[in-house]
Amino acid sequence: MLQTLHIQKLALIECAELSFGPGLNVLTGETGAGKSMIVDAVGLVLGGRASPDLVRTGADSALVEAVFELPTNEGAQQALEQMGLPVGENLVLSREIHRNGRSASRINGRLANLGMLQKLAQHLVDMHGQYEHQSLLRPSTQLLALDTFAGPELWATRSTYHQLYLRLRQLDERLQELAGDARDRARRLDLLRYEVNELERAALRSGEDQELSQRQRLMANRARLAESATGALHFLYGGRESAAGLLAASRAALSQGGRYDPALSRLANTVEQLGYQVEAVIEDLRIYCRGLEFDPSAAQEVEARLDQLAKLKRKYGDTVEEMLAYGARALQEMARLESAEELAAQVETERSHAKGLAARAAQELSTLRRSAAGALDRLLEDELAEVGMAGTKFGTSFGYQEHPDGLEVEGSSLAAGPWGTDQVEFTLSPNPGEPLRGLAKAASGGELSRVMLALRTVLARADQVPTLIFDEIDAGIGGRTAVAVADKLARLADDRQVLCVTHLAHIAARASRHLLVEKHVEDNRTSSRLAILTEAERPAELARMLGIEYAGPGAEHARELLLRGRQVM
């Protein structure tokens, strides 16, 4: 149950603190006073759409906070547990809207997203917005209402079917991709074969472009390299004054002294080892110098290979590694295109299997819907009788559309939609002797409002939502019908909380709590003010709603209306 609602800087409302009670709570006031803004505020904390335009002029942000009572609301408690949030006696939801478009939501003080608010909303409040009765004319609304009434078993089947339907759409798209233009596929295959053959003939080797570039640099600097190598060779092995000669002389001198002192003998051995190392370097330099001898054919091979790689790089990648990767991808695409027919056959087999499962789910959906429809029709007729439409016949008609590639249901190939093959339409006969016709043709505006009220009543009993909110459900009705609707709302409020924005005094008179919304202008600033009326204040508001002066007979009539409302309660 909704206990309190705090609103700050929202549209015409500067600041308001509202408390609600069990039973029927009504909001009344002149047109434009801001009654529907109260309903909108509740919608905001339940995850409804927010607009920066809702922020009061001159303010940076607006805030709405609602406190709900939770002790007997198992659905909301389970939802909180699934979100990892603590469960207590009360649930506090808040929503802050900033003029820059940002908004912040909280559940019991913890930051939350809109999805979390919306998940909780379905266990807390069932809202019927202004003009929403017009949505009842849409087939999608009618189908959803029937499925909601049918209950969990149908919803499980509906979910299964919907997943199969989505899978079928995916498989259809895949088949279209595979079918493609055969000529385009053939042209693509020819190109890929040419590219793969070209890369295979090139016999690419990872890193060879870098190796060839290095060889090219060596050839280009052959003279400088030869000069450096031969110069070093001369100093190492070019006569008595060369390093090799000097090391040999040093070893001989040390060996002479080694006859008398072993220390010099050890040094002679060290010098001898240095001589061996120098000899090794000399040999390496000789080999290096021979390698620098100019070979025109080798140079041409390097230039030709680098030129070949440069041409390939322009088409397949900046490095040999990238070209090799391109070749691998091309081979994969070739394999995919060449096996397109085989893959299409596999997808078609999967599609056929999914189609069979979807057909069975659609058949089960239709059976469950037809079973629920009869019970819904009878309950709605009973509810309509209680709101001044006794004798009205209500029906749910089922249709379908055939399709050559549809789902096989009871021997017919039927077009599949996201929620099955059924085309559901609510029908009505408000007057005895008239045939059942679609709501758009059979129901007036006032009748449509009452049908919606009856439907909301039935569905609310099915899902046990603790709070119902109606924003001007009384549109288009008056007289005895207004009395009947007032009675219905009062009975509906016997076992749940009902909030109703109304212009009808008969409905207001039945309320257990009456809130008045008034518009005031102060210092050229308009604002909405809200107050809970005392029993002594209510007759004056009822008189205003009746359009009579609150004096003499008018005051007496308003008090009698309120008294009758109390007696019925």
Coordinates of C-alpha atoms in Angstrom, one line a residue:
M1 CA 0.0 0.0 0.0
L2 CA 1.2 3.5 -0.8
Q3 CA 1.6 5.4 2.5
T4 CA 3.1 8.7 1.7
L5 CA 4.2 10.7 -1.3
H6 CA 6.6 13.6 -1.1
I7 CA 6.9 15.9 -4.1
Q8 CA 9.3 18.8 -4.5
K9 CA 9.7 21.3 -7.4
L10 CA 7.6 19.3 -9.8
A11 CA 5.7 21.3 -12.4
L12 CA 3.3 23.5 -10.4
I13 CA 4.0 21.8 -7.1
E14 CA 6.5 23.6 -5.0
C15 CA 6.4 21.2 -2.1
A16 CA 3.8 18.7 -1.0
E17 CA 3.6 15.9 1.5
L18 CA 0.6 13.5 1.0
S19 CA -0.5 10.6 3.1
F20 CA -2.8 7.9 1.8
G21 CA -4.9 5.3 3.6
P22 CA -6.5 2.0 2.9
G23 CA -9.7 2.0 0.9
L24 CA -10.8 4.6 -1.6
N25 CA -8.6 7.8 -1.8
V26 CA -9.8 10.5 -4.2
L27 CA -8.2 13.6 -5.6
T28 CA -10.4 16.4 -6.7
G29 CA -10.0 20.0 -7.8
E30 CA -10.6 22.3 -10.8
T31 CA -9.4 21.4 -14.2
G32 CA -5.7 22.4 -14.5
A33 CA -5.1 22.4 -10.7
G34 CA -2.5 19.6 -11.0
K35 CA -4.5 16.5 -10.0
S36 CA -3.0 14.3 -12.7
M37 CA 0.5 15.5 -11.7
I38 CA 0.1 13.5 -8.5
V39 CA -0.5 10.4 -10.6
D40 CA 2.5 11.3 -12.8
A41 CA 4.6 11.7 -9.7
V42 CA 3.8 8.1 -8.6
G43 CA 4.6 7.0 -12.1
L44 CA 8.0 8.6 -11.9
V45 CA 9.1 6.7 -8.8
L46 CA 7.8 3.5 -10.5
G47 CA 10.2 4.0 -13.4
G48 CA 8.0 6.0 -15.8
R49 CA 9.4 8.4 -18.4
A50 CA 10.9 11.6 -17.1
S51 CA 11.3 14.9 -18.9
P52 CA 13.4 18.0 -17.8
D53 CA 10.2 20.0 -18.5
L54 CA 8.7 18.6 -15.4
V55 CA 11.2 20.5 -13.2
R56 CA 9.5 23.6 -11.8
T57 CA 10.5 26.9 -13.4
G58 CA 13.5 28.4 -11.5
A59 CA 14.6 25.1 -10.0
D60 CA 17.5 22.9 -10.9
S61 CA 15.9 19.6 -10.0
A62 CA 12.6 17.9 -8.9
L63 CA 12.3 15.2 -6.3
V64 CA 9.6 12.6 -5.8
E65 CA 9.7 10.1 -2.9
A66 CA 7.1 7.4 -2.2
V67 CA 6.8 5.1 0.9
F68 CA 5.1 1.8 0.5
E69 CA 4.0 -0.6 3.1
L70 CA 5.4 -4.1 2.5
P71 CA 4.4 -6.7 5.2
T72 CA 2.0 -8.7 3.0
N73 CA 3.5 -8.0 -0.4
E74 CA 5.4 -11.2 -1.2
G75 CA 6.0 -10.3 -4.8
A76 CA 7.8 -7.1 -3.9
Q77 CA 9.7 -8.8 -1.2
Q78 CA 11.0 -11.5 -3.6
A79 CA 11.9 -8.8 -6.1
L80 CA 14.0 -7.0 -3.5
E81 CA 15.7 -10.2 -2.5
Q82 CA 16.6 -11.0 -6.1
M83 CA 18.1 -7.5 -6.4
G84 CA 20.2 -8.1 -3.3
L85 CA 18.4 -5.4 -1.4
P86 CA 17.2 -5.6 2.2
V87 CA 13.6 -6.2 3.0
G88 CA 11.9 -4.3 5.7
E89 CA 8.5 -3.1 6.9
N90 CA 8.5 -0.2 4.4
L91 CA 9.9 0.4 0.9
V92 CA 11.1 3.9 0.0
L93 CA 11.4 4.7 -3.7
S94 CA 12.8 8.1 -4.9
R95 CA 13.5 9.7 -8.2
E96 CA 15.3 13.0 -8.8
I97 CA 15.1 14.7 -12.2
H98 CA 17.6 17.4 -13.2
R99 CA 17.0 20.2 -15.6
N100 CA 20.1 19.0 -17.7
G101 CA 18.3 15.7 -18.4
R102 CA 20.0 13.5 -15.8
S103 CA 18.0 11.6 -13.3
A104 CA 18.8 9.5 -10.2
S105 CA 16.7 6.7 -8.7
R106 CA 17.0 5.1 -5.3
I107 CA 15.5 2.1 -3.5
N108 CA 15.7 2.4 0.3
G109 CA 18.4 5.0 -0.2
R110 CA 20.5 2.9 -2.5
L111 CA 21.1 3.9 -6.1
A112 CA 19.1 1.9 -8.6
N113 CA 18.3 1.9 -12.3
L114 CA 14.9 2.3 -13.9
G115 CA 14.7 -1.4 -14.7
M116 CA 14.8 -2.1 -10.9
L117 CA 12.0 0.4 -10.3
Q118 CA 9.9 -1.0 -13.0
K119 CA 10.4 -4.6 -11.7
L120 CA 9.1 -3.5 -8.3
A121 CA 6.2 -1.5 -9.8
Q122 CA 4.4 -4.5 -11.1
H123 CA 4.1 -5.8 -7.6
L124 CA 3.1 -2.4 -6.1
V125 CA 0.7 -0.5 -8.3
D126 CA -1.6 -0.9 -11.3
M127 CA -2.0 2.5 -12.9
H128 CA -4.7 3.4 -15.3
G129 CA -3.7 6.7 -16.9
Q130 CA -5.9 9.5 -18.3
Y131 CA -7.3 8.5 -21.8
E132 CA -5.8 5.0 -21.3
H133 CA -9.3 3.5 -22.0
Q134 CA -8.6 4.3 -25.6
S135 CA -5.8 1.9 -25.6
L136 CA -8.3 -0.9 -25.1
L137 CA -9.3 -0.5 -28.8
R138 CA -5.8 -1.8 -29.8
P139 CA -5.7 -5.6 -30.5
S140 CA -2.3 -5.8 -28.7
T141 CA -3.8 -4.4 -25.5
Q142 CA -6.7 -6.9 -25.7
L143 CA -4.3 -9.8 -26.3
L144 CA -2.2 -8.7 -23.3
A145 CA -5.3 -8.4 -21.1
L146 CA -6.4 -11.9 -22.0
D147 CA -3.0 -13.4 -21.4
T148 CA -2.7 -11.6 -18.0
F149 CA -6.0 -13.0 -16.9
A150 CA -5.0 -16.5 -18.0
G151 CA -2.2 -16.6 -15.6
P152 CA 1.3 -18.2 -15.1
E153 CA 0.8 -21.4 -17.2
L154 CA 0.0 -19.3 -20.3
W155 CA 2.8 -16.9 -19.6
A156 CA 5.3 -19.7 -19.4
T157 CA 4.1 -21.0 -22.8
R158 CA 4.0 -17.5 -24.2
S159 CA 7.7 -17.0 -23.2
T160 CA 8.7 -20.3 -24.8
Y161 CA 6.9 -19.4 -28.0
H162 CA 8.4 -16.0 -28.1
Q163 CA 11.9 -17.3 -27.9
L164 CA 11.2 -19.8 -30.7
Y165 CA 9.7 -17.0 -32.8
L166 CA 12.8 -14.9 -32.4
R167 CA 15.0 -17.9 -33.3
L168 CA 12.9 -18.4 -36.4
R169 CA 13.5 -14.8 -37.4
Q170 CA 17.2 -15.3 -37.0
L171 CA 17.3 -18.4 -39.0
D172 CA 15.2 -16.7 -41.8
E173 CA 17.7 -13.9 -41.9
R174 CA 20.6 -16.4 -42.1
L175 CA 19.0 -18.3 -45.0
Q176 CA 18.5 -15.0 -46.9
E177 CA 22.2 -14.3 -46.4
L178 CA 23.2 -17.7 -47.6
A179 CA 20.8 -17.5 -50.6
G180 CA 22.3 -14.2 -51.7
D181 CA 23.0 -13.6 -55.4
A182 CA 24.7 -16.7 -56.9
R183 CA 26.5 -14.5 -59.4
D184 CA 27.9 -12.3 -56.7
R185 CA 29.1 -15.4 -54.8
A186 CA 30.7 -16.8 -57.9
R187 CA 32.5 -13.6 -58.6
R188 CA 33.7 -13.4 -55.1
L189 CA 35.0 -17.0 -55.2
D190 CA 37.0 -16.3 -58.5
L191 CA 38.6 -13.3 -56.8
L192 CA 39.5 -15.2 -53.7
R193 CA 41.0 -18.1 -55.6
Y194 CA 43.2 -15.7 -57.6
E195 CA 44.4 -14.0 -54.5
V196 CA 45.1 -17.2 -52.6
N197 CA 47.0 -18.6 -55.6
E198 CA 49.0 -15.5 -55.9
L199 CA 50.0 -15.6 -52.3
E200 CA 50.8 -19.3 -52.4
R201 CA 53.0 -18.9 -55.4
A202 CA 54.9 -16.1 -53.6
A203 CA 55.8 -18.7 -50.9
L204 CA 56.0 -16.0 -48.3
R205 CA 58.1 -16.6 -45.2
S206 CA 57.5 -14.7 -42.0
G207 CA 60.2 -12.0 -41.5
E208 CA 61.8 -12.4 -44.9
D209 CA 61.0 -8.8 -45.9
Q210 CA 63.1 -7.6 -43.0
E211 CA 66.0 -10.0 -43.8
L212 CA 66.0 -8.9 -47.5
S213 CA 66.0 -5.3 -46.5
Q214 CA 69.1 -5.9 -44.3
R215 CA 70.9 -7.7 -47.2
Q216 CA 70.1 -4.9 -49.5
R217 CA 71.6 -2.4 -47.1
L218 CA 74.8 -4.5 -46.9
M219 CA 75.1 -4.6 -50.6
A220 CA 74.7 -0.9 -51.0
N221 CA 77.5 -0.3 -48.5
R222 CA 79.8 -3.0 -49.7
A223 CA 82.8 -0.7 -50.4
R224 CA 82.7 0.9 -46.9
L225 CA 82.3 -2.5 -45.2
A226 CA 85.3 -4.0 -47.2
E227 CA 87.5 -1.0 -46.2
S228 CA 86.6 -1.5 -42.6
A229 CA 87.2 -5.2 -42.6
T230 CA 90.5 -5.1 -44.5
G231 CA 91.9 -2.3 -42.4
A232 CA 91.1 -4.3 -39.3
L233 CA 92.7 -7.4 -40.9
H234 CA 95.9 -5.4 -41.6
F235 CA 96.3 -4.3 -38.0
L236 CA 95.6 -7.8 -36.7
Y237 CA 97.8 -9.7 -39.2
G238 CA 99.9 -7.5 -41.4
G239 CA 103.5 -7.9 -40.3
R240 CA 105.7 -7.9 -37.2
E241 CA 104.0 -4.8 -35.8
S242 CA 100.6 -6.4 -36.2
A243 CA 98.6 -7.6 -33.2
A244 CA 99.3 -11.3 -34.0
G245 CA 103.1 -10.6 -34.3
L246 CA 103.3 -8.6 -31.1
L247 CA 101.4 -11.2 -29.2
A248 CA 103.7 -13.9 -30.5
A249 CA 106.8 -11.9 -29.5
S250 CA 105.3 -11.3 -26.1
R251 CA 104.6 -15.0 -25.5
A252 CA 108.2 -15.9 -26.5
A253 CA 109.6 -13.3 -24.1
L254 CA 107.5 -14.5 -21.2
S255 CA 108.3 -18.1 -22.0
Q256 CA 112.0 -17.3 -21.6
G257 CA 111.5 -15.8 -18.2
G258 CA 109.2 -18.7 -17.3
R259 CA 112.2 -20.9 -16.9
Y260 CA 113.1 -19.0 -13.7
D261 CA 109.6 -17.9 -12.5
P262 CA 106.4 -19.9 -12.9
A263 CA 104.4 -16.6 -12.7
L264 CA 105.8 -15.5 -16.1
S265 CA 105.0 -19.0 -17.5
R266 CA 101.4 -18.5 -16.5
L267 CA 101.3 -15.2 -18.2
A268 CA 102.8 -16.7 -21.3
N269 CA 99.9 -19.2 -21.4
T270 CA 97.4 -16.3 -21.1
V271 CA 99.0 -14.4 -24.0
E272 CA 99.0 -17.6 -26.0
Q273 CA 95.2 -17.9 -25.5
L274 CA 94.8 -14.3 -26.6
G275 CA 96.7 -15.2 -29.8
Y276 CA 94.3 -18.0 -30.5
Q277 CA 91.4 -15.6 -30.1
V278 CA 93.0 -13.1 -32.5
E279 CA 93.6 -15.9 -35.0
A280 CA 89.9 -16.7 -34.8
V281 CA 88.9 -13.1 -35.5
I282 CA 91.4 -13.0 -38.4
E283 CA 89.8 -16.0 -40.0
D284 CA 86.3 -14.6 -39.5
L285 CA 87.4 -11.3 -41.2
R286 CA 88.9 -13.2 -44.1
I287 CA 85.5 -15.1 -44.6
Y288 CA 83.6 -11.8 -44.2
C289 CA 85.8 -10.1 -46.9
R290 CA 85.3 -13.0 -49.3
G291 CA 81.5 -12.6 -48.7
L292 CA 81.7 -9.0 -49.8
E293 CA 82.8 -9.9 -53.2
F294 CA 80.2 -8.4 -55.6
D295 CA 77.7 -10.9 -57.0
P296 CA 75.4 -9.2 -59.5
S297 CA 73.0 -12.1 -59.8
A298 CA 72.5 -12.2 -56.0
A299 CA 71.9 -8.4 -55.9
Q300 CA 69.3 -8.8 -58.7
E301 CA 67.5 -11.6 -56.8
V302 CA 67.2 -9.5 -53.7
E303 CA 65.9 -6.5 -55.6
A304 CA 63.4 -8.7 -57.6
R305 CA 62.1 -10.3 -54.4
L306 CA 61.7 -7.0 -52.6
D307 CA 59.9 -5.6 -55.6
Q308 CA 57.6 -8.6 -55.6
L309 CA 56.9 -8.2 -51.9
A310 CA 56.2 -4.4 -52.4
K311 CA 53.6 -5.2 -55.1
L312 CA 51.9 -7.8 -52.9
K313 CA 51.9 -5.4 -49.9
R314 CA 49.9 -2.9 -51.8
K315 CA 47.1 -5.4 -52.0
Y316 CA 47.3 -7.6 -49.0
G317 CA 49.1 -5.9 -46.1
D318 CA 52.0 -3.8 -44.9
T319 CA 54.1 -6.7 -43.7
V320 CA 54.6 -10.4 -44.6
E321 CA 52.7 -11.4 -41.5
E322 CA 49.7 -9.3 -42.5
M323 CA 49.7 -10.8 -46.0
L324 CA 49.9 -14.3 -44.5
A325 CA 46.9 -13.5 -42.2
Y326 CA 45.0 -12.1 -45.2
G327 CA 45.6 -15.4 -47.1
A328 CA 44.3 -17.4 -44.1
R329 CA 41.1 -15.3 -44.0
A330 CA 40.6 -15.6 -47.7
L331 CA 40.9 -19.4 -47.4
Q332 CA 38.2 -19.4 -44.7
E333 CA 35.9 -17.2 -46.8
M334 CA 36.4 -19.5 -49.8
A335 CA 35.5 -22.5 -47.6
R336 CA 32.4 -20.7 -46.3
L337 CA 31.2 -19.7 -49.8
E338 CA 31.9 -23.1 -51.3
S339 CA 29.9 -24.8 -48.5
A340 CA 27.1 -22.2 -48.6
E341 CA 24.6 -24.8 -50.0
E342 CA 25.5 -27.4 -47.4
L343 CA 25.3 -24.8 -44.6
A344 CA 21.9 -23.6 -46.0
A345 CA 20.6 -27.1 -45.8
Q346 CA 21.8 -27.3 -42.2
V347 CA 20.1 -24.0 -41.3
E348 CA 16.9 -25.1 -43.1
T349 CA 16.9 -28.3 -41.0
E350 CA 17.3 -26.3 -37.8
R351 CA 14.5 -23.9 -39.0
S352 CA 12.2 -26.8 -39.7
H353 CA 12.7 -28.2 -36.2
A354 CA 12.2 -24.8 -34.5
K355 CA 9.1 -24.2 -36.7
G356 CA 7.6 -27.4 -35.4
L357 CA 8.3 -26.5 -31.8
A358 CA 6.8 -23.0 -32.4
A359 CA 3.7 -24.5 -34.0
R360 CA 3.1 -26.7 -31.0
A361 CA 3.7 -23.8 -28.6
A362 CA 1.3 -21.6 -30.7
Q363 CA -1.3 -24.4 -30.5
E364 CA -0.9 -24.7 -26.8
L365 CA -1.2 -20.9 -26.4
S366 CA -4.3 -20.8 -28.5
T367 CA -5.9 -23.6 -26.4
L368 CA -5.1 -21.8 -23.1
R369 CA -6.4 -18.5 -24.4
R370 CA -9.7 -20.0 -25.6
S371 CA -10.1 -21.7 -22.2
A372 CA -9.4 -18.4 -20.3
A373 CA -11.6 -16.3 -22.7
G374 CA -14.8 -17.9 -21.6
A375 CA -14.2 -17.3 -17.9
L376 CA -13.0 -13.7 -18.7
D377 CA -16.2 -13.0 -20.7
R378 CA -18.5 -14.1 -17.9
L379 CA -16.6 -12.2 -15.2
L380 CA -16.6 -9.0 -17.3
E381 CA -20.4 -9.3 -17.9
D382 CA -20.8 -9.5 -14.1
E383 CA -18.6 -6.5 -13.5
L384 CA -20.3 -4.5 -16.3
A385 CA -23.7 -5.2 -14.7
E386 CA -22.4 -3.5 -11.5
V387 CA -21.5 -0.3 -13.3
G388 CA -24.8 0.3 -15.0
M389 CA -24.4 -2.0 -18.0
A390 CA -26.7 -4.9 -17.0
G391 CA -27.6 -7.1 -19.9
T392 CA -24.4 -6.3 -21.8
K393 CA -22.9 -9.2 -23.6
F394 CA -19.1 -9.5 -23.8
G395 CA -17.2 -11.8 -26.0
T396 CA -13.6 -12.6 -27.1
S397 CA -13.4 -13.6 -30.8
F398 CA -10.4 -15.5 -32.2
G399 CA -9.1 -15.1 -35.8
Y400 CA -6.0 -15.9 -37.7
Q401 CA -4.3 -15.2 -41.0
E402 CA -3.2 -17.9 -43.3
H403 CA 0.4 -17.8 -44.7
P404 CA 2.0 -20.2 -47.2
D405 CA 5.1 -20.5 -45.0
G406 CA 3.4 -20.2 -41.7
L407 CA 3.1 -22.4 -38.7
E408 CA 1.1 -25.7 -39.1
V409 CA -1.7 -25.4 -36.5
E410 CA -4.6 -27.8 -36.7
G411 CA -4.1 -28.5 -40.4
S412 CA -3.7 -24.8 -41.4
S413 CA -0.6 -22.8 -42.3
L414 CA -1.0 -19.7 -40.1
A415 CA 0.9 -16.4 -40.0
A416 CA 3.1 -16.2 -36.9
G417 CA 3.4 -13.1 -34.8
P418 CA 5.6 -12.4 -31.8
W419 CA 3.0 -13.8 -29.4
G420 CA 1.4 -16.6 -31.4
T421 CA -1.0 -17.0 -34.3
D422 CA -4.1 -15.8 -32.5
Q423 CA -5.8 -12.5 -33.6
V424 CA -7.9 -11.6 -30.5
E425 CA -10.6 -9.1 -30.5
F426 CA -12.9 -8.1 -27.6
T427 CA -16.5 -7.7 -28.7
L428 CA -19.5 -6.0 -27.0
S429 CA -23.2 -5.9 -27.2
P430 CA -24.4 -3.1 -24.9
N431 CA -28.1 -3.6 -25.8
P432 CA -30.2 -6.8 -25.8
G433 CA -30.9 -8.0 -29.3
E434 CA -27.8 -6.4 -30.9
P435 CA -25.0 -8.6 -32.2
L436 CA -21.5 -8.6 -30.7
R437 CA -19.3 -6.1 -32.4
G438 CA -15.7 -4.8 -31.9
L439 CA -15.3 -2.2 -29.1
A440 CA -14.6 0.6 -31.5
K441 CA -18.0 0.1 -33.1
A442 CA -20.1 -1.0 -30.2
A443 CA -18.9 1.1 -27.2
S444 CA -19.4 4.8 -26.6
G445 CA -16.7 6.8 -24.7
G446 CA -18.5 6.3 -21.3
E447 CA -19.1 2.6 -22.0
L448 CA -15.4 2.1 -23.0
S449 CA -14.4 3.7 -19.7
R450 CA -16.6 1.3 -17.8
V451 CA -15.3 -1.7 -19.8
M452 CA -11.8 -0.6 -18.8
L453 CA -12.8 -0.3 -15.2
A454 CA -14.4 -3.8 -15.3
L455 CA -11.3 -5.2 -16.9
R456 CA -8.9 -3.6 -14.5
T457 CA -11.0 -5.0 -11.6
V458 CA -10.9 -8.5 -13.0
L459 CA -7.1 -8.3 -13.7
A460 CA -6.4 -6.8 -10.3
R461 CA -8.0 -9.8 -8.7
A462 CA -5.9 -12.1 -10.8
D463 CA -2.6 -10.6 -10.0
Q464 CA -3.3 -9.3 -6.5
V465 CA -1.7 -5.8 -6.9
P466 CA -2.3 -4.0 -3.6
T467 CA -2.8 -0.5 -5.1
L468 CA -4.9 0.6 -8.1
I469 CA -4.7 4.2 -9.5
F470 CA -7.3 5.6 -11.8
D471 CA -6.8 8.9 -13.5
E472 CA -10.3 10.1 -14.5
I473 CA -11.8 6.7 -15.1
D474 CA -15.1 8.5 -14.9
A475 CA -14.6 10.2 -18.3
G476 CA -17.8 10.4 -20.3
I477 CA -20.2 9.2 -17.6
G478 CA -22.8 10.8 -15.3
G479 CA -26.2 10.3 -13.7
R480 CA -27.0 6.8 -12.6
T481 CA -23.9 5.5 -14.3
A482 CA -21.8 7.7 -12.1
V483 CA -23.4 6.2 -9.0
A484 CA -22.8 2.7 -10.3
V485 CA -19.1 3.4 -11.0
A486 CA -18.8 5.0 -7.6
D487 CA -20.2 1.8 -6.0
K488 CA -17.8 -0.3 -8.1
L489 CA -14.8 1.7 -7.0
A490 CA -15.9 1.5 -3.4
R491 CA -16.3 -2.3 -3.6
L492 CA -13.0 -2.6 -5.3
A493 CA -11.4 -0.6 -2.4
D494 CA -12.8 -3.1 0.2
D495 CA -9.7 -5.4 -0.1
R496 CA -7.1 -3.1 -1.6
Q497 CA -6.1 0.6 -1.8
V498 CA -7.6 2.6 -4.7
L499 CA -6.5 6.1 -5.7
C500 CA -8.8 7.9 -8.1
V501 CA -8.6 11.3 -9.7
T502 CA -12.3 12.3 -10.3
H503 CA -14.6 15.0 -11.3
L504 CA -17.7 13.2 -10.1
A505 CA -19.2 14.1 -6.7
H506 CA -20.7 10.6 -6.3
I507 CA -17.3 9.0 -6.4
A508 CA -15.7 11.6 -4.1
A509 CA -18.5 11.0 -1.6
R510 CA -17.6 7.3 -1.3
A511 CA -14.0 8.0 -0.4
S512 CA -12.5 7.2 2.9
R513 CA -9.9 9.9 2.3
H514 CA -10.4 13.0 0.2
L515 CA -7.5 15.1 -1.1
L516 CA -8.2 18.5 -2.7
V517 CA -5.8 20.1 -5.2
E518 CA -6.1 23.8 -5.8
K519 CA -4.2 26.3 -7.9
H520 CA -2.9 29.5 -6.3
V521 CA -1.2 32.6 -7.7
E522 CA 1.1 34.5 -5.4
D523 CA 3.5 37.2 -6.4
N524 CA 2.8 36.3 -10.1
R525 CA 3.8 32.7 -9.4
T526 CA 1.4 29.8 -9.9
S527 CA 1.5 26.8 -7.7
S528 CA -0.6 23.8 -6.8
R529 CA -1.6 23.3 -3.2
L530 CA -2.8 20.0 -1.7
A531 CA -4.7 19.3 1.4
I532 CA -6.5 16.4 3.0
L533 CA -10.1 17.5 3.6
T534 CA -11.7 17.0 7.0
E535 CA -15.3 15.6 7.1
A536 CA -16.5 19.2 7.8
E537 CA -14.7 20.5 4.7
R538 CA -15.8 17.8 2.3
P539 CA -19.4 19.0 1.7
A540 CA -18.2 22.3 0.3
E541 CA -16.0 20.5 -2.3
L542 CA -18.8 18.1 -3.2
A543 CA -21.1 21.2 -3.8
R544 CA -18.5 22.7 -6.1
M545 CA -18.2 19.4 -8.0
L546 CA -22.0 19.3 -8.4
G547 CA -22.0 22.9 -9.6
I548 CA -24.3 24.2 -6.9
E549 CA -23.8 26.9 -4.4
Y550 CA -22.8 25.8 -0.9
A551 CA -25.6 27.4 0.9
G552 CA -29.1 26.5 1.9
P553 CA -30.4 23.6 -0.2
G554 CA -27.1 23.2 -2.0
A555 CA -25.2 22.6 1.3
E556 CA -27.9 20.2 2.5
H557 CA -27.7 18.2 -0.7
A558 CA -23.9 18.0 -0.5
R559 CA -24.1 16.8 3.1
E560 CA -26.8 14.2 2.2
L561 CA -24.6 12.9 -0.6
L562 CA -21.7 12.5 1.8
L563 CA -23.9 10.9 4.4
R564 CA -25.2 8.3 1.9
G565 CA -21.6 7.6 0.9
R566 CA -20.7 6.9 4.5
Q567 CA -23.8 4.6 5.0
V568 CA -23.0 2.5 1.9
M569 CA -19.4 2.2 3.1

